[in-house]
Coordinates of C-alpha atoms in Angstrom, one line a residue:
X1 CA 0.0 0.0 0.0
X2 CA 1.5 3.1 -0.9
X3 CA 1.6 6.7 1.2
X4 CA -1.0 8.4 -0.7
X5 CA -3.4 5.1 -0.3
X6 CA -3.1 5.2 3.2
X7 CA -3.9 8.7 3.2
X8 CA -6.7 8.5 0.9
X9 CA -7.8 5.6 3.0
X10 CA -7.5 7.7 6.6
X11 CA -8.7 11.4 5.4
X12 CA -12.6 10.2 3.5
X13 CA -13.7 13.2 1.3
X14 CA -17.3 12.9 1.0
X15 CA -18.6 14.9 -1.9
X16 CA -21.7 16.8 -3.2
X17 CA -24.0 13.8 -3.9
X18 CA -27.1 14.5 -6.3
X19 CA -30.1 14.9 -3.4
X20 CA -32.8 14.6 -6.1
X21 CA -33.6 13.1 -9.9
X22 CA -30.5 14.8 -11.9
X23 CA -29.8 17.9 -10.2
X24 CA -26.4 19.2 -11.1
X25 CA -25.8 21.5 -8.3
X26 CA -26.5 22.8 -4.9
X27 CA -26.1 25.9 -2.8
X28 CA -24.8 25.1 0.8
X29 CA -27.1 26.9 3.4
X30 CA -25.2 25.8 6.7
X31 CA -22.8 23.5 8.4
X32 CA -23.5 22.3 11.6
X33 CA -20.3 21.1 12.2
X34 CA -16.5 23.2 11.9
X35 CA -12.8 21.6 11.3
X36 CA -12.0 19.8 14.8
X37 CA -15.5 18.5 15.6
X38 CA -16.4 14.7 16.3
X39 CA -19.0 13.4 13.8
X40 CA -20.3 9.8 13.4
X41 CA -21.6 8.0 10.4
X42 CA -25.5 9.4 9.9
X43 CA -24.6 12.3 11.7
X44 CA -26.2 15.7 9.5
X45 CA -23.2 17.9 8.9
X46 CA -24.9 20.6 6.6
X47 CA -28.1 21.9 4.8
X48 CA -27.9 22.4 1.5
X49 CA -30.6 24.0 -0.9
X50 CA -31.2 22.5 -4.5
X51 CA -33.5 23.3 -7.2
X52 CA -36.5 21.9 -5.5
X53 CA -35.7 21.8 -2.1
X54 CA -33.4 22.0 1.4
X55 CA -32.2 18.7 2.3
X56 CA -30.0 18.2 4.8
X57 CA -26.6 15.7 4.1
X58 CA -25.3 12.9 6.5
X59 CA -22.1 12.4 6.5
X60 CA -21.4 7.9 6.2
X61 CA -18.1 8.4 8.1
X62 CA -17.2 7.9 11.6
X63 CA -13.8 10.5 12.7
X64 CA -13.0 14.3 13.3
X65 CA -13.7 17.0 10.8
X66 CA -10.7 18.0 8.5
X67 CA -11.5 21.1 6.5
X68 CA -14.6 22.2 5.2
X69 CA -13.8 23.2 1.3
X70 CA -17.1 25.5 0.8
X71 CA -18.4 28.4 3.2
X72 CA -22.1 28.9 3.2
X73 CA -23.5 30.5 0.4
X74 CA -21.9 29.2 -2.2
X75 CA -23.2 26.8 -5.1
X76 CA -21.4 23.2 -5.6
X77 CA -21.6 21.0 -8.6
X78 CA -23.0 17.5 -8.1
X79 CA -19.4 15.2 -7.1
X80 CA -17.6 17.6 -6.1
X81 CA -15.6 17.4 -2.6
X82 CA -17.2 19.5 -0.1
X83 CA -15.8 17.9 3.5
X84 CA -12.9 16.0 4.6
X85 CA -13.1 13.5 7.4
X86 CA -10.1 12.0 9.1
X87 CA -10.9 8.5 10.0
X88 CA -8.5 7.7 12.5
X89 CA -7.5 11.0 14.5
X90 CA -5.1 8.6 17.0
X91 CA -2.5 8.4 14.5
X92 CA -1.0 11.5 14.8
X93 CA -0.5 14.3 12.1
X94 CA -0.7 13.6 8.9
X95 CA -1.2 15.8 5.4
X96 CA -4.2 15.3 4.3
X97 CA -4.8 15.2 0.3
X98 CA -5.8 17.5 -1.7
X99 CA -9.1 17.2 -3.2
X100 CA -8.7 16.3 -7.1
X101 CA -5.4 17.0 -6.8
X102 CA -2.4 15.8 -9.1
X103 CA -1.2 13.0 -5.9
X104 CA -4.3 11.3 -5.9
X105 CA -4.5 11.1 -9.9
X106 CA -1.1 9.5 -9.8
X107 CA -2.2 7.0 -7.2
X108 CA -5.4 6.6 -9.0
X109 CA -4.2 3.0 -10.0
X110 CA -3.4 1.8 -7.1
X111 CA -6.2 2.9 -4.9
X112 CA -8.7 0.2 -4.8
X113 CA -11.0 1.9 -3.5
X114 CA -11.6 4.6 -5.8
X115 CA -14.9 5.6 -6.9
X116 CA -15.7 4.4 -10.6
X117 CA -15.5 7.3 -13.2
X118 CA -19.2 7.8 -14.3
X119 CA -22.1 9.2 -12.4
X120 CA -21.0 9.7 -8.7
X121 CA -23.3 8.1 -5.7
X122 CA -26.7 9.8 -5.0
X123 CA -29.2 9.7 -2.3
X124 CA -32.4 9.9 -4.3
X125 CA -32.1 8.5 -8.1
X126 CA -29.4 7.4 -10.7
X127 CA -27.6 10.9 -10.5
X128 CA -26.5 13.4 -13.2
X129 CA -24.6 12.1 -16.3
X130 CA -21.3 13.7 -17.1
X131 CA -21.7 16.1 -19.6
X132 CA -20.9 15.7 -23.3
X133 CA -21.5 18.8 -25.1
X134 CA -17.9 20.4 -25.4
X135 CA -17.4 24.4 -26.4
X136 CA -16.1 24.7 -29.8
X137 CA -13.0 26.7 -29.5
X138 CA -13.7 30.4 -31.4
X139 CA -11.2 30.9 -34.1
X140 CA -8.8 33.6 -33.7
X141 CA -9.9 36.7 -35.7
X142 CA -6.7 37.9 -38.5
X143 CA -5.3 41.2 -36.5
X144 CA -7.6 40.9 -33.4
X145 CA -5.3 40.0 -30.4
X146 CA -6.9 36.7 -28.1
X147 CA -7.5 38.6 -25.4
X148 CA -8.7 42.5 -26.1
X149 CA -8.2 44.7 -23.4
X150 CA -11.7 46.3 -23.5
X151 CA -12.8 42.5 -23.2
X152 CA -13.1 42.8 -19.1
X153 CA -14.8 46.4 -19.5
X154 CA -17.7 44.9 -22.5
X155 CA -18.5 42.0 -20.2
X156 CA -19.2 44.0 -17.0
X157 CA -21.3 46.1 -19.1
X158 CA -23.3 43.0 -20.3
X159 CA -23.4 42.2 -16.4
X160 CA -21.2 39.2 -16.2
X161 CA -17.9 40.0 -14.6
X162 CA -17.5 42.0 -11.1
X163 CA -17.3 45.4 -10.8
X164 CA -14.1 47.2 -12.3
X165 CA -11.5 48.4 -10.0
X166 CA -11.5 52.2 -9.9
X167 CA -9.5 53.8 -12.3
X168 CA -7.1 55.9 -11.6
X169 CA -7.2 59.9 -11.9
X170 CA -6.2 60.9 -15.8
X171 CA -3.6 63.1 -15.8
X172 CA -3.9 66.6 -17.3
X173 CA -2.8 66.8 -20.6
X174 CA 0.2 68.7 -21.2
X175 CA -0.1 72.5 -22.4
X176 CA 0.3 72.8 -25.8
X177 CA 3.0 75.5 -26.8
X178 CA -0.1 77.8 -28.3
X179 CA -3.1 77.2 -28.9
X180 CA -4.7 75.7 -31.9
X181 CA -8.4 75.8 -33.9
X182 CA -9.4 73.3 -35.4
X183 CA -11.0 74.2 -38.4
X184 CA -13.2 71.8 -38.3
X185 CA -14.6 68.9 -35.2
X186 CA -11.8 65.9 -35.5
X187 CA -12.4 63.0 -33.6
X188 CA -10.1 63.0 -30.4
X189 CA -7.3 59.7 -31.0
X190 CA -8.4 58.7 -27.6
X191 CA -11.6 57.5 -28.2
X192 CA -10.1 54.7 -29.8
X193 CA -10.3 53.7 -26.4
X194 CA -13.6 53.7 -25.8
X195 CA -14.1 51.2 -28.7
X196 CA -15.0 47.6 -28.2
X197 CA -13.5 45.3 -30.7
X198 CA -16.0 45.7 -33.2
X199 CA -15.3 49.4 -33.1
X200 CA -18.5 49.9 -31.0
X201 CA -17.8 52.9 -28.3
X202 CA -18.2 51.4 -24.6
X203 CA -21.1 52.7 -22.6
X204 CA -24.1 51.5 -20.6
X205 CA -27.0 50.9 -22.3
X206 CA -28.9 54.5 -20.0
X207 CA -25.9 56.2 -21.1
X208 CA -27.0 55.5 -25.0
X209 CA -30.2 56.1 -24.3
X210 CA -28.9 59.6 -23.0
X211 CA -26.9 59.9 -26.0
X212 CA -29.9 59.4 -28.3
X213 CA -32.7 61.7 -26.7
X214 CA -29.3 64.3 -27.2
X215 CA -28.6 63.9 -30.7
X216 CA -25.1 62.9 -29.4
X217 CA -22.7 60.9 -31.6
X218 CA -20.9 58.4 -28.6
X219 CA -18.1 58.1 -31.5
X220 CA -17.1 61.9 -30.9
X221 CA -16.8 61.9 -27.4
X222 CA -13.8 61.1 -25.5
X223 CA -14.1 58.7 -23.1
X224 CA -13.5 59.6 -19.2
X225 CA -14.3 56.4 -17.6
X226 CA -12.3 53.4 -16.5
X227 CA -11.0 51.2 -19.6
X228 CA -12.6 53.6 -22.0
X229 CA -16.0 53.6 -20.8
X230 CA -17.9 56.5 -21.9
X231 CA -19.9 58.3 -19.0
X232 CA -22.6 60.2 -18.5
X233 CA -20.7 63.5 -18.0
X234 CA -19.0 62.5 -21.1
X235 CA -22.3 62.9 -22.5
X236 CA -23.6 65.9 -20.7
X237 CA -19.9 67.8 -22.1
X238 CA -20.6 66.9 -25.4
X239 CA -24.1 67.9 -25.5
X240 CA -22.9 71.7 -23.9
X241 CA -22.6 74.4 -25.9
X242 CA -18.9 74.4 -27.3
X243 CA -16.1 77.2 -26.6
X244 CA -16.5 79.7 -29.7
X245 CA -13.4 79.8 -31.6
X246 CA -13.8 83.7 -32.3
X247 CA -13.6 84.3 -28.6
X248 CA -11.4 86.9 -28.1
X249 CA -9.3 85.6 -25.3
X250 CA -8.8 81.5 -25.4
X251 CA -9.1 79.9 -21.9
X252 CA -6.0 78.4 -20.5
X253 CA -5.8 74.9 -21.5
X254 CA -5.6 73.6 -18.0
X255 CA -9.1 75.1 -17.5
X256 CA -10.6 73.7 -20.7
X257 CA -9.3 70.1 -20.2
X258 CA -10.7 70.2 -16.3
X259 CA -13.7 71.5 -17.0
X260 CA -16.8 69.1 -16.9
X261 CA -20.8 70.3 -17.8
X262 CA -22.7 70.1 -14.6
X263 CA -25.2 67.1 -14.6
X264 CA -29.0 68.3 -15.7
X265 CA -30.9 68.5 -12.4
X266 CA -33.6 65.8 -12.1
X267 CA -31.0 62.7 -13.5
X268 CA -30.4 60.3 -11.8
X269 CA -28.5 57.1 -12.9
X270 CA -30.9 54.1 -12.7
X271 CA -28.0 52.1 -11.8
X272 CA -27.8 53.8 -8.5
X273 CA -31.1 52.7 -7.2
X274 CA -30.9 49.1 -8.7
X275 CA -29.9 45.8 -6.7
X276 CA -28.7 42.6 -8.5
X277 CA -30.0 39.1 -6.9
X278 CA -28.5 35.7 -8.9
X279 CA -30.9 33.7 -9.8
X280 CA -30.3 30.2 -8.0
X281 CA -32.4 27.7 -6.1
X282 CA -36.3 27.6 -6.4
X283 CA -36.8 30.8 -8.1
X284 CA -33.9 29.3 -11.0
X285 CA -36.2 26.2 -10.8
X286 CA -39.4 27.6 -11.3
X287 CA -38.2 30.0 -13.6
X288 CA -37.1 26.9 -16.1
X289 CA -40.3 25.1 -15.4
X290 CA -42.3 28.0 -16.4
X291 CA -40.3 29.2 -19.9
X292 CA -40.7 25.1 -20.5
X293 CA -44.1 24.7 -19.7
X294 CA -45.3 28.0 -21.4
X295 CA -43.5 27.5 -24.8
X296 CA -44.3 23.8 -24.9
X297 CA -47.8 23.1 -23.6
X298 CA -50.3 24.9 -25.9
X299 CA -52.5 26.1 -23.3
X300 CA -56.5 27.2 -22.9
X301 CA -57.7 28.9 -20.0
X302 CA -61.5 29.0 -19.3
X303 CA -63.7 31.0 -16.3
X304 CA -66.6 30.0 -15.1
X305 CA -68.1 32.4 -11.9
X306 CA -70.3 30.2 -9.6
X307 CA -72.3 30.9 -6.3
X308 CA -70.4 28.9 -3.4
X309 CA -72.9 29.7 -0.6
X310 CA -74.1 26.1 0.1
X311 CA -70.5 25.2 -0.1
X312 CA -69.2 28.0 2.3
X313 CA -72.1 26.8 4.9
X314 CA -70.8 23.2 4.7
X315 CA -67.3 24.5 5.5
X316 CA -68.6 25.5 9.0
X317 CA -70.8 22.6 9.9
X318 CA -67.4 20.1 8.9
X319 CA -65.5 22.3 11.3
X320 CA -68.2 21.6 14.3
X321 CA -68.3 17.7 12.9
X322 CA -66.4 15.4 15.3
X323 CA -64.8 13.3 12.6
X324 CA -62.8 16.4 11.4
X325 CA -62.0 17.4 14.8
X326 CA -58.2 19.0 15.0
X327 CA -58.0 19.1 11.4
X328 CA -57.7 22.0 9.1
X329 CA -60.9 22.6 7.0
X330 CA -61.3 25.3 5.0
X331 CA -62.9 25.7 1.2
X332 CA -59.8 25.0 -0.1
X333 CA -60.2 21.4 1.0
X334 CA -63.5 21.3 -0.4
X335 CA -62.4 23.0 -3.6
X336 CA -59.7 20.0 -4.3
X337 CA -62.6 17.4 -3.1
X338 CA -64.9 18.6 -5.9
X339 CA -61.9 18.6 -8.9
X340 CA -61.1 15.2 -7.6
X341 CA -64.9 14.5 -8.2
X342 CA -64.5 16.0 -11.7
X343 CA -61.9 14.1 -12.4
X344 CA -63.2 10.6 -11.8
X345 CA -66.2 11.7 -14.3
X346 CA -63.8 12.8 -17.1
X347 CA -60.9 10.0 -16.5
X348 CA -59.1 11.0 -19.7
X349 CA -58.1 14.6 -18.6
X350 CA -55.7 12.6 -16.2
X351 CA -52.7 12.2 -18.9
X352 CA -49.4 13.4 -19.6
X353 CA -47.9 14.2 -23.4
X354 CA -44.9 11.7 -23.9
X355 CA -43.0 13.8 -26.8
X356 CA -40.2 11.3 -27.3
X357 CA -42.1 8.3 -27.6
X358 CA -45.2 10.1 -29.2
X359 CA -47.5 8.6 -26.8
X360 CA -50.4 9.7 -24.5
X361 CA -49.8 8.4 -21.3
X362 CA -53.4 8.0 -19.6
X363 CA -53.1 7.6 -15.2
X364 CA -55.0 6.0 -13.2
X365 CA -54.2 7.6 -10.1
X366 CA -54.0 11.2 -8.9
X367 CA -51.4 13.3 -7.3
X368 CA -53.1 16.3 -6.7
X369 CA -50.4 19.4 -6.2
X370 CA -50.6 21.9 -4.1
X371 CA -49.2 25.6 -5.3
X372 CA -47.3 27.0 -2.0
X373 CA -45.7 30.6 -1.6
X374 CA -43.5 29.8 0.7
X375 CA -40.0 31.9 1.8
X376 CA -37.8 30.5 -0.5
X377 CA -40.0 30.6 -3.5
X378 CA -43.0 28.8 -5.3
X379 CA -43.2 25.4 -5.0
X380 CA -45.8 22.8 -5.8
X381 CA -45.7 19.6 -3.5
X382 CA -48.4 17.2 -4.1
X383 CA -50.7 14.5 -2.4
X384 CA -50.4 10.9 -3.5
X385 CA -53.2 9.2 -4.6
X386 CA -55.7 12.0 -3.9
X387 CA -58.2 10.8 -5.6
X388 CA -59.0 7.5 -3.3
X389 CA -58.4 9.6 0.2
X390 CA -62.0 9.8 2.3
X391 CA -62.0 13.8 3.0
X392 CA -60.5 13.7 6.6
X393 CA -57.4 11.6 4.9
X394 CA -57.3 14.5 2.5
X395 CA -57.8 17.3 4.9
X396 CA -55.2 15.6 7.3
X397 CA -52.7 15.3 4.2
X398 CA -53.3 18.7 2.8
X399 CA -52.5 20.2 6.3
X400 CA -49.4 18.3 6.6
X401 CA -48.4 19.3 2.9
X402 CA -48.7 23.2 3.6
X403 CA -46.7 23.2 7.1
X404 CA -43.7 21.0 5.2
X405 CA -43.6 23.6 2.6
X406 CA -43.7 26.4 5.1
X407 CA -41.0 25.0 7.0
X408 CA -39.3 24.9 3.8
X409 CA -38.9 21.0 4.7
X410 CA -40.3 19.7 1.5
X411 CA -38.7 17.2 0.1
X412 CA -37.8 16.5 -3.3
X413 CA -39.9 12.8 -3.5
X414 CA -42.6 15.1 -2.5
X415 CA -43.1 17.6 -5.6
X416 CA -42.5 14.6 -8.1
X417 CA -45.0 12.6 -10.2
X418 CA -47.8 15.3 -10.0
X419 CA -51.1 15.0 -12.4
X420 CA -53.5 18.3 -11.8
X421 CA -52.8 21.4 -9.7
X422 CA -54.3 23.3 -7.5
X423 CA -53.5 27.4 -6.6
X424 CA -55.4 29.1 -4.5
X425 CA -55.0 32.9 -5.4
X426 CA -58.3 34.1 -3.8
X427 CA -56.1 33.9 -0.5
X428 CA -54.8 37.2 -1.8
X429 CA -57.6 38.5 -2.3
X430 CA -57.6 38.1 -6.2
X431 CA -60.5 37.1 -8.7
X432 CA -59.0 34.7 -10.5
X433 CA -56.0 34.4 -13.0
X434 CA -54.6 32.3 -15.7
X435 CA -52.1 29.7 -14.2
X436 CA -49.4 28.2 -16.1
X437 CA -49.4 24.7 -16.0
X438 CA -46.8 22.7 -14.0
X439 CA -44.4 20.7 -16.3
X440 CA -45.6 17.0 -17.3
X441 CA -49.4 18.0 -15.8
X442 CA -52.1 18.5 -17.8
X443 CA -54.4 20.8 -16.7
X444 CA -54.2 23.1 -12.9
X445 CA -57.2 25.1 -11.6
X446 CA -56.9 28.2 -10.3
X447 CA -59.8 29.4 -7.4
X448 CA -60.4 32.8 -6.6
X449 CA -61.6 35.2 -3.6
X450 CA -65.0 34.2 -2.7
X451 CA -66.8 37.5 -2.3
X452 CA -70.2 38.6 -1.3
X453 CA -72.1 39.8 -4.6
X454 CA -75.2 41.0 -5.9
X455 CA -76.6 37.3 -7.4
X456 CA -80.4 35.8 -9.1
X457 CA -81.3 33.1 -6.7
X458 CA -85.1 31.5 -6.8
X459 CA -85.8 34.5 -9.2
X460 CA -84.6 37.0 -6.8
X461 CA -81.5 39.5 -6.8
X462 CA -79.7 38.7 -3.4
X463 CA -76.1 38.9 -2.0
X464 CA -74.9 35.1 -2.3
X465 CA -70.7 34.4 -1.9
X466 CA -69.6 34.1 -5.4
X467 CA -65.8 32.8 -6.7
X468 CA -64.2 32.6 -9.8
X469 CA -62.2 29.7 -11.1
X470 CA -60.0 29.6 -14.0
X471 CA -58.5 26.3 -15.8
X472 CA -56.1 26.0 -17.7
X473 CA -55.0 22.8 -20.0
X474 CA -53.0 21.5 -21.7
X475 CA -54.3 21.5 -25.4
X476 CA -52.6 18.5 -26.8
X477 CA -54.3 16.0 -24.5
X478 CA -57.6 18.0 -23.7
X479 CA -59.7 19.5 -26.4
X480 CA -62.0 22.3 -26.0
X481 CA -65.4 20.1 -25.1
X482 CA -63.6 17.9 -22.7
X483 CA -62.3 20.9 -20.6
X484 CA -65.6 22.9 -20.5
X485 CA -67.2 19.7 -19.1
X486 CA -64.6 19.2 -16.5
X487 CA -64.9 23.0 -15.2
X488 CA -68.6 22.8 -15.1
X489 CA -68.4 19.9 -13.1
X490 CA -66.2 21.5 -10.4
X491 CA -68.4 24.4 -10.2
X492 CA -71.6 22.2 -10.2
X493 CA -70.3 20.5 -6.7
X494 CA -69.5 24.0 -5.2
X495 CA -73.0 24.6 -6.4
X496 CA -74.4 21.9 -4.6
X497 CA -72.0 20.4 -2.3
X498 CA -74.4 17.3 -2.3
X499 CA -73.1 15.9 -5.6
X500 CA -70.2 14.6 -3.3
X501 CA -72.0 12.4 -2.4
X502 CA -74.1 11.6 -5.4
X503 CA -71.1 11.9 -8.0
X504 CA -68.7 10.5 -5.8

């Protein structure tokens, strides 16, 4: 056995293992444990935050904690080494090795137990395949050097690299031995500056804009900023009225070259009063889902406004029943009961679109999602098998399913294999709305405020509690008739809460 084995074999790494069905990465939120600290195999050693949810990671070793390779906050790919354990802390000082490092490549042959090249050990699923695609290497342009020194400066301004250093002050120019006139406006040699590689002038897009409304030219204007960047000021000087060449008596060059137009009163750079967030974790997730869903699905939305008074009164008498005592009921509960109902009468809506296999897949079961605004975004969790639960089982379930997500303890098991949705926007206080659909489901219903209104009941105007819901589909697997039907149904059991019974 050589050194580095032994090593290997006393300091474990244990790395970033995929927490859910392919994820690729995964923000740490918090260790609970620091270099020196005891752990034992199971013990949780940090929290980390994917793309659908905080899981927290055991560590499968027992030993004392070596170094911690990450701080909090920052995003790890899937396999990579994020904690060093050393095995057997009674054998004195030792180096540990380096993560990926060249000594461990070396030894890779002799190790027996290394880890197999491939996808790396997961804790839910088969893990993240290495990646194939490979950038194609951009050919060199003839007389445009590899690296352009504007390069830095044009990518900031896109909003991809960190803030430039501050430049420092620009010397005043030299005096000239006498004053000259230009006969006519020349373009100032160091504007060539302020040019990206494509001869573009450098400036932020307000600072265009500025130029535009000004009938400013950015290729006449020397550049002040760092790296060439043409500023504001730059802008405003340009735009002032110019030093008349007939003047009498010619400033003194020092005071033309320092001085700078005073900014117009009432601008202020929109950059000031912005805030960049990145865009990781749920909100990257649901972001993703939604382009998908929205440019994939063809999808119909259709309203139907329906009086919810018999349904709002049986809301209260569950609450005093004693088979619902210390659950939550609400009409939420009885809003998911009645699409379930709908549901059984219109089997087919139940399906998912299989593009690669050209297929329809018809279910017969339900998993009936929940939308939840929770803290760390949106998220849609959903109950298993909705659709044979008695309605304490569902009541006790949908409880359970809304204090997870609050928590923000929803796991990732939990938001897969959905059919329909639910959202409830009336909580807000809103009418109704047009829901996307959540990616792989085929239709979600969206129920509104239910507000007292003005409504014909028995042939007589009177205030009755009236809602809005809203469904949308998915337009490959549910045609026009099917979805009306399936709407009406929902809104004929919040009619008459009785057609639970009789429909169900």
């Amino acid at each position: 056995m050589t050194a580095s084995t032994a090593k290997a074999q006393r300091f474990r790494e244990f790395k970033m293992p995929d927490v859910g069905e392919g994820l690729t990465e995964a923000e740490i939120l918090k260790w609970y444990v620091q270099p020196g600290d005891t752990v034992t195999d199971g013990q949780v050693v940090c929290e980390v935050e994917t793309a659908k949810a905080a899981v927290e990671l055991p560590i499968p070793y027992d030993g004392v904690v070596h170094e911690l390779n990450f701080g909090e906050g920052v995003t790890v790919d899937v396999g990579t080494v994020i904690i060093s354990v050393d095995t057997d802390p009674g054998a004195g000082p030792a180096e540990a090795p380096a993560a990926n490092g060249t000594e461990q490549a070396a030894a890779a042959p002799e190790d027996e137990d290394a880890e197999p090249q491939g996808r790396q050990a997961v804790l839910v699923g088969y893990g993240a395949a290495p990646s194939s695609t490979k950038r194609r290497a951009r050919k060199p342009q003839p007389g445009v050097p590899a690296q352009p020194a504007s390069a830095p400066i044009q990518a900031e301004l896109n909003g991809r690299a960190a803030p430039a250093p501050m430049a420092a002050p620009v010397a005043a120019p030299a005096a000239p031995a006498a004053p000259v006139v230009p006969a006519a406006p020349v373009v100032p040699a160091a504007s060539a500056a302020g040019a990206g590689s494509a001869g573009r002038p450098l400036a932020k897009p307000p600072v265009r804009k500025l130029a535009k409304d000004l009938g400013i030219d950015l290729a006449t204007i020397t550049p002040t900023g760092p790296g060439g960047i043409i500023t504001r000021e730059d802008v405003h000087a340009a735009a002032a009225p110019a030093v008349a060449p007939s003047l009498a008596e010619v400033p003194e060059p020092m005071a033309v070259a320092t001085a700078v137009a005073p900014a117009e009163p009432g601008i202020v750079d929109a950059a000031a009063r912005e805030r960049r967030v990145p865009v990781k974790g749920v909100r990257k997730a649901t972001a993703q889902a939604m382009v998908a869903s929205a440019f994939t699905a063809p999808h119909v939305t259709e309203f139907i406004t329906v009086d919810v008074t018999r349904t709002m009164k049986l809301v209260q008498e569950l609450k005093q029943d004693p088979d619902m005592a210390g659950l939550r009921v609400n009409p939420l509960l009885l809003v998911a009961k009645a699409f379930l109902v709908a549901i059984k009468r219109h089997p087919e809506v139940n399906a998912s679109w299989d593009e690669a296999h050209q297929e329809i897949v018809y279910k017969d079961y339900i998993n009936l999602g929940i939308a939840a605004a929770t803290p760390r975004g949106l998220i849609v969790p959903n109950i298993k098998d909705a659709g044979v639960k008695t309605l304490p089982q569902l009541a006790a379930e949908l409880g359970d399913l809304v204090a997870t997500a609050r928590e923000g303890k929803t796991s990732p098991a939990a938001m897969a294999g959905g059919t329909v949705t639910i959202t409830n926007v009336g909580v807000f206080g809103v009418d109704t709305g047009t829901p996307i659909l959540n990616p792989g489901e085929s239709a979600i219903l969206a129920f509104g405020a239910v507000k007292l209104q003005p409504w014909v009941h028995k042939g007589k105007v009177t205030a009755r509690q009236v809602t809005t819901l809203a469904l949308s589909f998915d337009h490959r697997l549910i045609d026009g008739e099917l979805g009306s039907k399936l709407l009406a149904d929902v809104a004929a059991v919040l009619e008459r809460p009785k057609r639970l019974i009789t429909w169900g």
